[in-house]
PDB file of C-alpha atoms in Angstrom:
ATOM      1  CA  MET A1465      -8.798 -11.697  -4.069  1.00 90.00           C
ATOM      2  CA  ASP A1466      -7.155 -12.331  -0.181  1.00 94.00           C
ATOM      3  CA  ILE A1467      -7.668  -9.772   2.119  1.00 94.00           C
ATOM      4  CA  HIS A1468      -6.234 -11.479   5.794  1.00 95.00           C
ATOM      5  CA  TYR A1469      -9.120 -11.049   8.279  1.00 95.00           C
ATOM      6  CA  LYS A1470      -6.432  -9.092  10.760  1.00 94.00           C
ATOM      7  CA  ALA A1471      -5.673  -6.123   8.457  1.00 94.00           C
ATOM      8  CA  ASN A1472      -6.973  -2.467   9.929  1.00 96.00           C
ATOM      9  CA  ILE A1473      -8.705  -1.239   7.332  1.00 96.00           C
ATOM     10  CA  GLN A1474     -10.341   2.219   7.590  1.00 94.00           C
ATOM     11  CA  GLY A1475     -13.157   1.563   4.648  1.00 89.00           C
ATOM     12  CA  GLY A1476     -13.526   2.817   1.182  1.00 94.00           C
ATOM     13  CA  LEU A1477     -11.479  -0.112  -0.017  1.00 95.00           C
ATOM     14  CA  LEU A1478     -12.225   0.428  -3.657  1.00 95.00           C
ATOM     15  CA  VAL A1479     -10.207  -2.530  -5.956  1.00 95.00           C
ATOM     16  CA  LEU A1480     -11.525  -1.803  -9.708  1.00 94.00           C
ATOM     17  CA  HIS A1481     -10.918  -4.987 -10.895  1.00 92.00           C
ATOM     18  CA  PRO A1482     -10.727  -8.386  -8.914  1.00 87.00           C
ATOM     19  CA  ALA A1483     -10.614 -10.580 -10.577  1.00 88.00           C
ATOM     20  CA  VAL A1484      -6.445  -9.699 -11.327  1.00 90.00           C
ATOM     21  CA  GLY A1485      -5.307 -10.510  -7.154  1.00 92.00           C
ATOM     22  CA  ILE A1486      -5.866  -8.750  -4.871  1.00 95.00           C
ATOM     23  CA  VAL A1487      -3.617  -9.460  -1.333  1.00 96.00           C
ATOM     24  CA  ILE A1488      -3.225  -7.638   1.607  1.00 96.00           C
ATOM     25  CA  SER A1489      -1.501  -9.074   4.872  1.00 94.00           C
ATOM     26  CA  ALA A1490      -2.939  -9.335   8.384  1.00 93.00           C
ATOM     27  CA  LYS A1491      -0.263  -6.483   9.417  1.00 92.00           C
ATOM     28  CA  ALA A1492      -1.186  -3.812   7.577  1.00 94.00           C
ATOM     29  CA  THR A1493      -2.788  -0.843   8.759  1.00 96.00           C
ATOM     30  CA  ILE A1494      -4.529   0.918   6.004  1.00 97.00           C
ATOM     31  CA  GLY A1495      -6.533   4.162   6.178  1.00 97.00           C
ATOM     32  CA  LYS A1496      -9.745   5.591   4.610  1.00 97.00           C
ATOM     33  CA  ASN A1497     -10.280   5.513   0.792  1.00 97.00           C
ATOM     34  CA  LEU A1498      -7.060   2.758  -0.377  1.00 97.00           C
ATOM     35  CA  THR A1499      -8.039   2.540  -4.365  1.00 97.00           C
ATOM     36  CA  LEU A1500      -6.215  -0.695  -6.187  1.00 96.00           C
ATOM     37  CA  VAL A1501      -6.572  -1.139  -9.637  1.00 96.00           C
ATOM     38  CA  GLY A1502      -5.786  -4.833  -9.443  1.00 92.00           C
ATOM     39  CA  GLY A1503      -2.829  -7.343  -8.738  1.00 95.00           C
ATOM     40  CA  ASN A1504      -1.822  -5.981  -6.111  1.00 97.00           C
ATOM     41  CA  VAL A1505      -0.179  -6.866  -2.692  1.00 96.00           C
ATOM     42  CA  ILE A1506       0.683  -5.615   0.215  1.00 96.00           C
ATOM     43  CA  GLY A1507       2.825  -7.458   2.503  1.00 94.00           C
ATOM     44  CA  PHE A1508       5.011  -7.197   4.818  1.00 91.00           C
ATOM     45  CA  GLY A1509       8.647  -8.241   6.120  1.00 81.00           C
ATOM     46  CA  SER A1510      10.205  -8.745   8.081  1.00 76.00           C
ATOM     47  CA  GLY A1511      10.110  -6.545  11.299  1.00 69.00           C
ATOM     48  CA  GLU A1512       7.445  -8.502  13.523  1.00 71.00           C
ATOM     49  CA  LYS A1513       7.372  -5.035  16.035  1.00 75.00           C
ATOM     50  CA  GLN A1514       8.186  -2.389  12.960  1.00 87.00           C
ATOM     51  CA  GLU A1515       4.716  -0.546  11.528  1.00 89.00           C
ATOM     52  CA  PHE A1516       3.275  -1.724   8.527  1.00 94.00           C
ATOM     53  CA  ARG A1517       1.080   1.629   7.567  1.00 96.00           C
ATOM     54  CA  ILE A1518       0.144   3.465   4.623  1.00 97.00           C
ATOM     55  CA  GLY A1519      -1.984   6.682   4.562  1.00 97.00           C
ATOM     56  CA  ASN A1520      -5.456   8.283   3.184  1.00 98.00           C
ATOM     57  CA  ASN A1521      -6.693   8.885   0.352  1.00 98.00           C
ATOM     58  CA  CYS A1522      -3.672   6.611  -1.936  1.00 98.00           C
ATOM     59  CA  SER A1523      -4.236   4.384  -4.289  1.00 98.00           C
ATOM     60  CA  LEU A1524      -1.798   1.514  -6.666  1.00 97.00           C
ATOM     61  CA  GLY A1525      -1.949   0.988  -9.856  1.00 97.00           C
ATOM     62  CA  ALA A1526      -1.845  -1.684 -11.637  1.00 96.00           C
ATOM     63  CA  ASN A1527       0.359  -4.780 -10.429  1.00 97.00           C
ATOM     64  CA  ALA A1528       2.192  -2.436  -7.873  1.00 97.00           C
ATOM     65  CA  VAL A1529       3.415  -4.245  -4.943  1.00 97.00           C
ATOM     66  CA  VAL A1530       4.116  -1.829  -1.286  1.00 97.00           C
ATOM     67  CA  ILE A1531       6.581  -4.572   1.188  1.00 95.00           C
ATOM     68  CA  GLY A1532       7.082  -3.261   4.782  1.00 88.00           C
ATOM     69  CA  PRO A1533       7.159  -3.277   6.973  1.00 92.00           C
ATOM     70  CA  LEU A1534       6.453   0.768   5.870  1.00 95.00           C
ATOM     71  CA  VAL A1535       4.704   4.364   6.262  1.00 96.00           C
ATOM     72  CA  LEU A1536       3.139   5.469   3.280  1.00 97.00           C
ATOM     73  CA  ALA A1537       2.196   9.280   4.078  1.00 97.00           C
ATOM     74  CA  ASP A1538      -1.328  10.815   3.092  1.00 97.00           C
ATOM     75  CA  ASN A1539      -2.782  11.089  -0.626  1.00 97.00           C
ATOM     76  CA  ILE A1540       0.438   8.704  -2.760  1.00 97.00           C
ATOM     77  CA  LYS A1541      -0.125   7.250  -5.683  1.00 98.00           C
ATOM     78  CA  ILE A1542       1.917   3.734  -6.641  1.00 98.00           C
ATOM     79  CA  GLY A1543       2.725   3.856 -10.653  1.00 97.00           C
ATOM     80  CA  ALA A1544       2.161   0.477 -12.010  1.00 97.00           C
ATOM     81  CA  SER A1545       4.691  -2.605 -11.611  1.00 97.00           C
ATOM     82  CA  ALA A1546       5.381  -0.066  -8.794  1.00 98.00           C
ATOM     83  CA  CYS A1547       7.832  -1.907  -5.951  1.00 98.00           C
ATOM     84  CA  VAL A1548       7.501   0.118  -3.013  1.00 97.00           C
ATOM     85  CA  VAL A1549       9.769  -1.209  -0.273  1.00 95.00           C
ATOM     86  CA  LYS A1550      10.910   2.020   1.793  1.00 96.00           C
ATOM     87  CA  SER A1551       8.409   4.684   4.320  1.00 96.00           C
ATOM     88  CA  CYS A1552       7.911   8.158   2.142  1.00 96.00           C
ATOM     89  CA  ASP A1553       6.029  10.215   4.650  1.00 95.00           C
ATOM     90  CA  LEU A1554       5.658  13.495   1.323  1.00 95.00           C
ATOM     91  CA  LYS A1555       1.981  14.086   1.611  1.00 95.00           C
ATOM     92  CA  GLY A1556       1.490  13.435  -1.828  1.00 95.00           C
ATOM     93  CA  ALA A1557       3.605  11.889  -3.246  1.00 96.00           C
ATOM     94  CA  VAL A1558       4.074  10.048  -6.795  1.00 97.00           C
ATOM     95  CA  LEU A1559       6.453   6.938  -6.227  1.00 97.00           C
ATOM     96  CA  VAL A1560       7.233   4.985  -9.694  1.00 97.00           C
ATOM     97  CA  GLY A1561      10.282   1.964 -10.361  1.00 96.00           C
ATOM     98  CA  VAL A1562      11.451  -0.717  -8.636  1.00 95.00           C
ATOM     99  CA  PRO A1563      12.256   0.437  -5.995  1.00 96.00           C
ATOM    100  CA  ALA A1564      10.031   2.894  -6.011  1.00 97.00           C
ATOM    101  CA  LYS A1565      10.882   6.362  -5.114  1.00 96.00           C
ATOM    102  CA  PRO A1566       9.471   9.889  -5.647  1.00 96.00           C
ATOM    103  CA  LEU A1567       8.718  11.868  -8.788  1.00 92.00           C
ATOM    104  CA  LYS A1568      10.796  14.519  -9.706  1.00 78.00           C
ATOM    105  CA  SER A1569       8.625  17.158 -10.483  1.00 63.00           C
TER     106      SER A1569
END
């Protein structure tokens, strides 16, 4: 696991399979109760002063990737092997695919 010491993680980080690998960028601001299944990357692309925030009670499926800068609302679930590259302000959304988009209900 590689979690940068400057990453702002609010608490309640749960990593289910750390041996598979986890990377969290220094520029990430992460809300409470983030669940990572394993093989996850929370990285930062470009845009030095732009916001990179993941809301409270979010979860990333196996091998899911989040590449900021972006803002994700609370209670978002990201499907396995999804690649999130755009912000999502829909609370409780399920994001799937490459690039990840909200599942239609």
